[in-house]
């Protein structure tokens, strides 16, 4: 609508000018603004940097400087108003699309996790052949000899090179048996390669253990030092108590000989 209004203004001004004048300026004006269609196309190209503003604006200045001002107002308005609004609309659309994509990614991740848990439940059902609700180490090792079970573990990104270690990692309550919850949670925890958070957790636990060990060593050193000091004091007291008795015995022996 804005382009149409300015196109009508320029077309009427040019038509009036061409009726009263001729020459090179009139030819330029007819080339750019000879009809409403040409005017709209010229304004569109000027707005989109398809042509030089000077080439489209200079002929209008020959009619009157006010038309040059109209042209400048049109460019300024389209750039700072219309185009900014359009840019904002496109950006908002892109943001909403990205949010929608993020929701889709989260939904897909949750769906994949549900499918993974379902597969683990099927695998646990196969391992629990006696339907006791738990898997022992013997059952675990026996089933891992089956190529189909081994392939199923590998398809779930679970390393089964060491059955005993894997069993101990899954048996978190150390009851020599793995129930369904332990199996699912353990497999989710050890699935795939180690991540940065797993390494950071291990480093934290190592620091915690080292701090506890250093504290124990410090307390043991204090107890050893205290025991040493007490032993030293006890020996000193014992020596002090035995000294008078020895002196009395020596005096008694001297007196007896003299008698």
PDB file of C-alpha atoms in Angstrom, residues 23 44 62 65 72 76 105 122-123 131 140 161 170 175 180-181 190 200 202 204-206 229 239 247 251:
ATOM      1  CA  UNK A  23      14.286  16.666 -23.446  1.00  0.00           C
ATOM      2  CA  UNK A  44      10.786  -1.855  -5.535  1.00  0.00           C
ATOM      3  CA  UNK A  62      14.252  18.121 -11.817  1.00  0.00           C
ATOM      4  CA  UNK A  65      12.775  19.218  -4.730  1.00  0.00           C
ATOM      5  CA  UNK A  72      13.893   9.936   0.627  1.00  0.00           C
ATOM      6  CA  UNK A  76      13.663   5.751   5.028  1.00  0.00           C
ATOM      7  CA  UNK A 105      14.269 -33.503  19.782  1.00  0.00           C
ATOM      8  CA  UNK A 122      12.590 -58.021  27.179  1.00  0.00           C
ATOM      9  CA  UNK A 123      16.246 -58.944  27.663  1.00  0.00           C
ATOM     10  CA  UNK A 131      10.832 -66.368  36.168  1.00  0.00           C
ATOM     11  CA  UNK A 140      24.134 -64.393  33.840  1.00  0.00           C
ATOM     12  CA  UNK A 161      33.676 -58.609  27.654  1.00  0.00           C
ATOM     13  CA  UNK A 170      24.533 -54.110  38.010  1.00  0.00           C
ATOM     14  CA  UNK A 175      22.646 -59.430  47.168  1.00  0.00           C
ATOM     15  CA  UNK A 180      14.497 -55.831  37.059  1.00  0.00           C
ATOM     16  CA  UNK A 181      14.994 -52.320  38.461  1.00  0.00           C
ATOM     17  CA  UNK A 190      26.787 -47.951  31.947  1.00  0.00           C
ATOM     18  CA  UNK A 200      34.155 -35.941  36.661  1.00  0.00           C
ATOM     19  CA  UNK A 202      34.874 -40.632  39.336  1.00  0.00           C
ATOM     20  CA  UNK A 204      35.213 -36.422  42.714  1.00  0.00           C
ATOM     21  CA  UNK A 205      34.773 -39.822  44.366  1.00  0.00           C
ATOM     22  CA  UNK A 206      38.524 -40.408  44.251  1.00  0.00           C
ATOM     23  CA  UNK A 229      53.854 -40.384  75.064  1.00  0.00           C
ATOM     24  CA  UNK A 239      61.782 -45.842  87.161  1.00  0.00           C
ATOM     25  CA  UNK A 247      68.394 -47.323  97.645  1.00  0.00           C
ATOM     26  CA  UNK A 251      71.475 -49.242 102.879  1.00  0.00           C
TER      27      UNK A 251
END
